[in-house]
């Protein structure tokens, strides 16, 4: 089946119509569409329009509040909390971003704890603007149980992504953003949809045997990246976004979720650091560039995020390409 080619503007208009028709108010629709379209613009299909049926499922089931009005409050000298009002993550994160940047500049470091939200997106969208404002930023969130801890055979951790962004001298950023599962869930779902095999080490079947069949992995468990090392990082993320901020661990989110196909309930932690307030206010930016230059002196190497940034230059003129079946599904959600 051929792909459908859409301009970014037409794709954005389609996403906005679908979100509004299904119960989002303007602010929530705009924030979700901005997040979805950032993924499409950078050609990160697993967190772009592919997610729209899931967003709509949760609006229709009533699990997610499409008219959420997130509120921000300061809970400690260096900590902000956003009550996301049971909404999708993007508006809550947007409302918390500038207060976080301001507090980090004031104090050197600040944290933003977002609670009672539903996250269905990529994290780089959230840390890049903070780095473009001149700060280093970390983000973590959990999910539902999909990943067996190292040594175990049953799903317990989420695919628990983490992202980090660092300011560049040209005003852009270096951002990496990775699931702590060996392979992101969305990628496994796309492999299952397209009849492709998953890479070795991606997961185990329901009996705990290693497999590359994406459907068997979806019925069994994914595995953490890097064995016990990735498992420890995933455990840390559970603690940060569950126990620390007072929201759900992945297995608690799994118990609470009504499994309508949309994002589970949960929280997120973002930490922003102002390098100007640490040891080398005049030199840190050039010092970071020195590292990137030394890395890039090795032939064939690219920095994390460069693939996206190159795609970002192409899609405004070339548009995006959606599988026809996905396009038809999303158009069908307008009614
Ligand atoms: P990838 O493994 O594709 O990429 C991870 C990171 O490594 C990216 O920053 C990527 O940069 C970088 N990278 C990839 N290849 C190279 C290379 N050859 N050299 C240098 N850097 C490289 O991502 P994942 O599959 O782990 O995760 C995909 C997305 O899924 C993430 O955006 C994550 O936030 C999201 N996710 C969301 C969840 C949620 O609950 N909301 C749960 C789990 C994951 P680049 O982008 O430039 O390729």
Short mmCIF file of C-alpha atoms and ligand atoms in Angstrom, two decimals:
data_model
loop_
_atom_site.label_atom_id
_atom_site.label_comp_id
_atom_site.label_asym_id
_atom_site.label_seq_id
_atom_site.Cartn_x
_atom_site.Cartn_y
_atom_site.Cartn_z
CA UNK A 1 0.00 0.00 0.00
CA UNK A 2 1.41 3.44 -0.90
CA UNK A 3 2.13 6.08 1.69
CA UNK A 4 0.18 9.33 1.85
CA UNK A 5 2.31 12.48 1.55
CA UNK A 6 1.10 15.42 3.66
CA UNK A 7 2.56 18.84 4.32
CA UNK A 8 3.36 19.54 7.96
CA UNK A 9 0.59 22.15 7.94
CA UNK A 10 -2.04 19.73 6.59
CA UNK A 11 -0.97 17.00 9.02
CA UNK A 12 -1.18 19.47 11.91
CA UNK A 13 -4.65 20.59 10.81
CA UNK A 14 -5.81 16.95 10.65
CA UNK A 15 -4.44 16.22 14.13
CA UNK A 16 -6.08 19.35 15.56
CA UNK A 17 -9.47 18.49 14.02
CA UNK A 18 -9.33 14.94 15.37
CA UNK A 19 -8.35 16.07 18.88
CA UNK A 20 -11.00 18.81 19.03
CA UNK A 21 -13.75 16.57 17.67
CA UNK A 22 -12.95 14.00 20.33
CA UNK A 23 -13.11 16.31 23.31
CA UNK A 24 -9.90 18.33 23.66
CA UNK A 25 -10.24 22.03 24.30
CA UNK A 26 -8.06 24.36 22.24
CA UNK A 27 -5.14 24.53 24.71
CA UNK A 28 -4.90 20.76 25.14
CA UNK A 29 -5.35 20.05 21.43
CA UNK A 30 -2.65 22.59 20.55
CA UNK A 31 -0.16 21.20 23.11
CA UNK A 32 -0.72 17.56 22.03
CA UNK A 33 -0.60 18.49 18.34
CA UNK A 34 2.66 20.43 18.85
CA UNK A 35 4.20 17.34 20.49
CA UNK A 36 2.90 14.92 17.86
CA UNK A 37 3.95 17.20 15.00
CA UNK A 38 7.43 17.76 16.47
CA UNK A 39 7.87 13.96 16.22
CA UNK A 40 6.57 13.93 12.64
CA UNK A 41 8.76 16.91 11.68
CA UNK A 42 11.85 15.08 13.00
CA UNK A 43 10.69 11.73 11.52
CA UNK A 44 10.17 9.93 14.81
CA UNK A 45 7.14 7.97 13.64
CA UNK A 46 6.69 5.91 16.79
CA UNK A 47 5.61 9.01 18.76
CA UNK A 48 3.90 10.98 16.01
CA UNK A 49 0.55 10.48 14.31
CA UNK A 50 0.87 6.75 15.01
CA UNK A 51 -0.19 7.66 18.58
CA UNK A 52 -3.35 9.57 17.62
CA UNK A 53 -5.69 6.53 17.80
CA UNK A 54 -4.45 5.97 21.37
CA UNK A 55 -4.94 9.63 22.36
CA UNK A 56 -8.48 9.47 20.94
CA UNK A 57 -9.25 6.16 22.68
CA UNK A 58 -8.50 7.77 26.03
CA UNK A 59 -10.59 10.84 25.26
CA UNK A 60 -13.52 8.65 24.23
CA UNK A 61 -13.23 6.35 27.25
CA UNK A 62 -13.11 9.38 29.55
CA UNK A 63 -9.85 8.19 31.12
CA UNK A 64 -8.07 11.39 30.10
CA UNK A 65 -9.44 14.88 30.68
CA UNK A 66 -9.30 16.65 27.32
CA UNK A 67 -10.04 19.96 29.04
CA UNK A 68 -7.40 19.59 31.75
CA UNK A 69 -6.28 22.82 33.41
CA UNK A 70 -2.83 22.07 34.85
CA UNK A 71 -1.67 24.15 37.82
CA UNK A 72 1.89 24.87 38.94
CA UNK A 73 2.99 25.43 42.52
CA UNK A 74 6.32 25.71 44.31
CA UNK A 75 6.65 22.93 46.90
CA UNK A 76 10.25 23.58 48.06
CA UNK A 77 12.89 26.25 47.34
CA UNK A 78 14.14 24.22 44.36
CA UNK A 79 11.06 22.18 43.48
CA UNK A 80 7.93 22.86 41.46
CA UNK A 81 4.94 20.59 41.15
CA UNK A 82 2.41 20.51 38.34
CA UNK A 83 -0.98 18.96 38.95
CA UNK A 84 -1.82 17.84 35.41
CA UNK A 85 -5.55 17.48 36.20
CA UNK A 86 -5.72 13.99 34.60
CA UNK A 87 -4.79 15.44 31.23
CA UNK A 88 -2.29 14.53 28.54
CA UNK A 89 1.29 15.45 29.45
CA UNK A 90 2.05 18.17 26.86
CA UNK A 91 -0.01 21.04 28.34
CA UNK A 92 1.15 20.27 31.90
CA UNK A 93 4.78 20.29 30.72
CA UNK A 94 4.28 23.48 28.75
CA UNK A 95 2.79 25.22 31.80
CA UNK A 96 5.69 24.06 34.00
CA UNK A 97 8.55 24.79 31.59
CA UNK A 98 9.10 28.53 32.01
CA UNK A 99 8.72 28.46 35.82
CA UNK A 100 11.28 25.62 35.87
CA UNK A 101 13.72 27.59 33.70
CA UNK A 102 13.27 30.71 35.85
CA UNK A 103 13.80 28.79 39.09
CA UNK A 104 16.88 26.98 37.75
CA UNK A 105 18.41 30.31 36.70
CA UNK A 106 17.65 31.76 40.12
CA UNK A 107 18.93 28.81 42.14
CA UNK A 108 21.36 27.05 39.82
CA UNK A 109 19.24 23.89 39.82
CA UNK A 110 15.50 23.17 39.99
CA UNK A 111 13.16 20.22 39.63
CA UNK A 112 9.68 19.93 38.13
CA UNK A 113 7.47 17.07 39.32
CA UNK A 114 4.43 16.50 37.10
CA UNK A 115 1.68 14.40 38.64
CA UNK A 116 -1.61 12.92 37.52
CA UNK A 117 -0.84 12.99 33.81
CA UNK A 118 -0.96 10.63 30.82
CA UNK A 119 2.28 10.50 28.81
CA UNK A 120 2.35 9.11 25.26
CA UNK A 121 5.23 11.02 23.70
CA UNK A 122 8.97 11.32 23.21
CA UNK A 123 10.92 13.08 25.97
CA UNK A 124 13.36 14.99 23.75
CA UNK A 125 10.47 17.36 22.91
CA UNK A 126 10.50 18.37 26.57
CA UNK A 127 14.23 18.80 27.23
CA UNK A 128 15.30 20.49 23.97
CA UNK A 129 13.53 23.80 24.70
CA UNK A 130 15.18 23.91 28.14
CA UNK A 131 18.63 23.41 26.58
CA UNK A 132 17.81 26.02 23.94
CA UNK A 133 17.18 28.38 26.86
CA UNK A 134 20.78 27.69 27.96
CA UNK A 135 20.26 25.04 30.65
CA UNK A 136 21.14 21.36 30.92
CA UNK A 137 18.06 19.21 31.46
CA UNK A 138 17.14 15.67 32.41
CA UNK A 139 13.69 14.06 32.06
CA UNK A 140 12.35 10.72 33.19
CA UNK A 141 8.96 9.03 33.10
CA UNK A 142 7.61 5.53 33.76
CA UNK A 143 4.86 3.62 31.95
CA UNK A 144 3.04 0.30 32.49
CA UNK A 145 4.77 -3.04 33.19
CA UNK A 146 6.35 -4.22 29.95
CA UNK A 147 9.97 -4.94 30.86
CA UNK A 148 11.28 -7.81 32.99
CA UNK A 149 13.99 -6.68 35.43
CA UNK A 150 17.37 -8.32 34.73
CA UNK A 151 17.22 -11.85 36.07
CA UNK A 152 13.40 -11.92 36.03
CA UNK A 153 10.91 -13.18 33.46
CA UNK A 154 7.76 -11.14 34.11
CA UNK A 155 6.98 -7.54 33.06
CA UNK A 156 7.43 -5.18 36.02
CA UNK A 157 9.21 -2.01 34.84
CA UNK A 158 7.91 0.32 32.15
CA UNK A 159 10.02 1.05 29.10
CA UNK A 160 10.98 4.02 31.30
CA UNK A 161 12.64 6.58 29.03
CA UNK A 162 15.23 9.13 30.03
CA UNK A 163 16.41 12.16 28.13
CA UNK A 164 19.23 14.64 28.60
CA UNK A 165 19.81 17.86 26.68
CA UNK A 166 22.80 20.21 26.59
CA UNK A 167 23.01 23.70 25.04
CA UNK A 168 25.09 24.18 21.87
CA UNK A 169 26.98 27.30 20.88
CA UNK A 170 24.65 27.96 17.90
CA UNK A 171 21.61 28.08 20.21
CA UNK A 172 20.50 24.53 19.37
CA UNK A 173 21.00 21.52 21.63
CA UNK A 174 22.40 18.03 21.84
CA UNK A 175 19.69 15.75 23.21
CA UNK A 176 19.63 12.04 23.71
CA UNK A 177 16.38 10.33 24.54
CA UNK A 178 16.14 6.61 25.03
CA UNK A 179 13.89 3.95 26.42
CA UNK A 180 15.62 1.84 29.07
CA UNK A 181 14.06 -1.15 27.37
CA UNK A 182 16.40 -2.59 24.74
CA UNK A 183 13.80 -1.42 22.15
CA UNK A 184 11.03 1.17 22.55
CA UNK A 185 7.51 -0.32 22.82
CA UNK A 186 6.32 1.78 19.88
CA UNK A 187 9.06 0.29 17.71
CA UNK A 188 8.02 -3.27 18.68
CA UNK A 189 4.40 -2.39 17.86
CA UNK A 190 5.46 -1.02 14.46
CA UNK A 191 7.54 -4.18 13.81
CA UNK A 192 4.48 -6.31 14.67
CA UNK A 193 2.29 -4.19 12.38
CA UNK A 194 4.78 -4.41 9.51
CA UNK A 195 5.52 -8.14 9.93
CA UNK A 196 9.19 -7.51 10.82
CA UNK A 197 11.40 -9.34 13.33
CA UNK A 198 12.60 -7.61 16.51
CA UNK A 199 16.34 -7.47 17.17
CA UNK A 200 17.86 -10.24 19.34
CA UNK A 201 17.78 -9.25 23.02
CA UNK A 202 14.59 -7.18 22.64
CA UNK A 203 12.44 -9.54 24.65
CA UNK A 204 11.19 -12.91 25.81
CA UNK A 205 7.96 -14.81 25.18
CA UNK A 206 5.30 -15.57 27.80
CA UNK A 207 7.29 -18.64 28.89
CA UNK A 208 10.44 -16.56 29.41
CA UNK A 209 12.27 -17.81 26.29
CA UNK A 210 14.28 -15.34 24.14
CA UNK A 211 12.43 -14.48 20.89
CA UNK A 212 12.58 -12.05 17.98
CA UNK A 213 8.85 -12.38 17.19
CA UNK A 214 7.41 -8.94 18.10
CA UNK A 215 3.95 -10.41 18.81
CA UNK A 216 5.47 -12.97 21.19
CA UNK A 217 7.38 -10.15 22.94
CA UNK A 218 4.20 -8.09 23.27
CA UNK A 219 2.57 -11.13 24.93
CA UNK A 220 5.67 -11.84 27.05
CA UNK A 221 8.12 -9.20 28.25
CA UNK A 222 10.63 -6.76 26.84
CA UNK A 223 14.15 -6.75 28.26
CA UNK A 224 16.16 -3.79 29.59
CA UNK A 225 19.08 -2.52 27.50
CA UNK A 226 22.50 -3.54 28.76
CA UNK A 227 21.36 -6.34 31.07
CA UNK A 228 21.60 -5.54 34.79
CA UNK A 229 23.01 -2.04 34.09
CA UNK A 230 19.97 -0.90 32.11
CA UNK A 231 17.76 -2.67 34.64
CA UNK A 232 19.29 -0.57 37.46
CA UNK A 233 18.66 2.65 35.53
CA UNK A 234 15.07 1.60 34.89
CA UNK A 235 14.65 0.86 38.61
CA UNK A 236 16.02 4.34 39.40
CA UNK A 237 13.43 5.90 37.09
CA UNK A 238 10.65 3.98 38.87
CA UNK A 239 11.89 5.43 42.18
CA UNK A 240 12.21 9.00 40.83
CA UNK A 241 8.82 9.25 39.14
CA UNK A 242 6.95 6.96 41.53
CA UNK A 243 8.23 7.03 45.09
CA UNK A 244 9.99 10.43 44.93
CA UNK A 245 7.27 12.57 43.37
CA UNK A 246 4.31 10.62 44.77
CA UNK A 247 2.92 9.16 41.58
CA UNK A 248 2.63 5.61 40.23
CA UNK A 249 5.26 2.92 39.75
CA UNK A 250 4.78 1.22 36.39
CA UNK A 251 3.11 -1.82 37.88
CA UNK A 252 0.77 0.42 39.89
CA UNK A 253 -0.06 2.30 36.68
CA UNK A 254 -0.78 -1.05 35.03
CA UNK A 255 -3.22 -1.94 37.81
CA UNK A 256 -4.93 1.48 37.65
CA UNK A 257 -5.10 1.70 33.85
CA UNK A 258 -8.36 0.79 32.11
CA UNK A 259 -6.33 -0.38 29.08
CA UNK A 260 -8.26 1.55 26.47
CA UNK A 261 -5.23 1.70 24.17
CA UNK A 262 -4.19 5.17 25.30
CA UNK A 263 -1.49 6.36 27.70
CA UNK A 264 -1.52 5.08 31.30
CA UNK A 265 -1.66 7.37 34.35
CA UNK A 266 1.67 8.43 35.82
CA UNK A 267 4.16 11.17 36.58
CA UNK A 268 7.35 12.73 35.28
CA UNK A 269 10.41 14.39 36.79
CA UNK A 270 12.46 17.04 34.99
CA UNK A 271 15.62 18.59 36.45
CA UNK A 272 17.13 21.74 34.95
CA UNK A 273 20.64 23.00 35.76
CA UNK A 274 22.07 26.41 34.89
CA UNK A 275 25.76 25.92 33.98
CA UNK A 276 26.35 29.65 34.52
CA UNK A 277 25.87 29.05 38.25
CA UNK A 278 28.42 26.24 38.54
CA UNK A 279 32.21 26.13 38.24
CA UNK A 280 32.97 27.65 34.85
CA UNK A 281 30.48 30.36 33.86
CA UNK A 282 32.73 31.73 31.11
CA UNK A 283 33.98 28.46 29.70
CA UNK A 284 31.36 25.73 29.98
CA UNK A 285 29.84 26.21 26.54
CA UNK A 286 33.17 26.05 24.70
CA UNK A 287 34.25 23.17 26.93
CA UNK A 288 31.20 21.17 25.87
CA UNK A 289 31.89 21.97 22.22
CA UNK A 290 35.45 20.70 22.73
CA UNK A 291 34.01 17.32 23.69
CA UNK A 292 31.64 17.25 20.71
CA UNK A 293 34.49 18.26 18.36
CA UNK A 294 36.72 15.49 19.73
CA UNK A 295 33.94 12.95 19.30
CA UNK A 296 33.15 14.09 15.78
CA UNK A 297 36.80 13.91 14.80
CA UNK A 298 36.24 10.16 14.75
CA UNK A 299 34.99 9.33 11.30
CA UNK A 300 31.47 7.96 10.97
CA UNK A 301 30.37 9.18 14.39
CA UNK A 302 27.28 11.30 14.87
CA UNK A 303 25.90 12.95 17.96
CA UNK A 304 22.55 11.93 19.42
CA UNK A 305 19.80 14.11 17.99
CA UNK A 306 21.63 14.83 14.72
CA UNK A 307 19.41 12.44 12.76
CA UNK A 308 16.37 14.38 13.97
CA UNK A 309 17.92 17.77 13.31
CA UNK A 310 18.75 16.77 9.73
CA UNK A 311 15.23 15.46 9.19
CA UNK A 312 13.91 18.75 10.56
CA UNK A 313 15.50 20.55 7.61
CA UNK A 314 13.76 18.27 5.08
CA UNK A 315 10.18 17.83 6.21
CA UNK A 316 9.04 21.47 5.84
CA UNK A 317 9.56 21.14 2.06
CA UNK A 318 9.12 17.38 1.52
CA UNK A 319 6.27 16.84 3.96
CA UNK A 320 5.71 13.60 5.84
CA UNK A 321 4.77 10.14 4.62
CA UNK A 322 2.07 8.23 6.49
CA UNK A 323 1.11 4.62 5.82
CA UNK A 324 -2.26 4.75 4.00
CA UNK A 325 -3.88 2.51 6.63
CA UNK A 326 -2.83 4.91 9.43
CA UNK A 327 -3.97 7.93 7.43
CA UNK A 328 -7.37 6.32 6.82
CA UNK A 329 -7.68 5.35 10.49
CA UNK A 330 -6.91 8.90 11.67
CA UNK A 331 -9.28 10.47 9.11
CA UNK A 332 -11.96 8.07 10.38
CA UNK A 333 -11.51 9.51 13.88
CA UNK A 334 -12.74 12.93 12.74
CA UNK A 335 -16.32 11.72 12.84
P1 LIG B 1 16.64 5.07 19.93
O1 LIG B 1 17.31 3.82 20.37
O2 LIG B 1 16.17 5.14 18.52
O3 LIG B 1 17.59 6.31 20.16
C1 LIG B 1 18.07 6.61 21.44
C2 LIG B 1 18.96 7.83 21.38
O4 LIG B 1 20.19 7.45 20.76
C3 LIG B 1 18.41 8.97 20.56
O5 LIG B 1 18.72 10.17 21.19
C4 LIG B 1 19.12 8.83 19.21
O6 LIG B 1 19.28 10.04 18.51
C5 LIG B 1 20.46 8.30 19.66
N1 LIG B 1 21.12 7.51 18.63
C6 LIG B 1 20.57 6.52 17.89
N2 LIG B 1 21.49 6.02 17.05
C7 LIG B 1 22.63 6.72 17.27
C8 LIG B 1 23.94 6.69 16.71
N3 LIG B 1 24.25 5.84 15.74
N4 LIG B 1 24.86 7.54 17.17
C9 LIG B 1 24.55 8.43 18.15
N5 LIG B 1 23.33 8.52 18.71
C10 LIG B 1 22.39 7.67 18.28
O7 LIG B 1 15.41 5.43 20.91
P2 LIG B 1 14.46 4.45 21.73
O8 LIG B 1 13.94 3.47 20.75
O9 LIG B 1 15.14 3.95 22.93
O10 LIG B 1 13.31 5.45 22.20
C11 LIG B 1 12.47 6.05 21.22
C12 LIG B 1 11.56 7.05 21.87
O11 LIG B 1 10.58 6.41 22.66
C13 LIG B 1 12.18 8.10 22.78
O12 LIG B 1 11.89 9.36 22.22
C14 LIG B 1 11.49 7.93 24.13
O13 LIG B 1 11.24 9.13 24.82
C15 LIG B 1 10.20 7.29 23.70
N6 LIG B 1 9.58 6.55 24.79
C16 LIG B 1 8.47 7.08 25.42
C17 LIG B 1 7.86 6.40 26.45
C18 LIG B 1 6.70 6.99 27.17
O14 LIG B 1 6.18 6.37 28.09
N7 LIG B 1 6.23 8.16 26.81
C19 LIG B 1 8.34 5.09 26.88
C20 LIG B 1 9.52 4.66 26.21
C21 LIG B 1 10.10 5.35 25.17
P3 LIG B 1 18.43 10.36 17.16
O15 LIG B 1 17.04 10.68 17.63
O16 LIG B 1 19.13 11.49 16.52
O17 LIG B 1 18.45 9.11 16.32
#
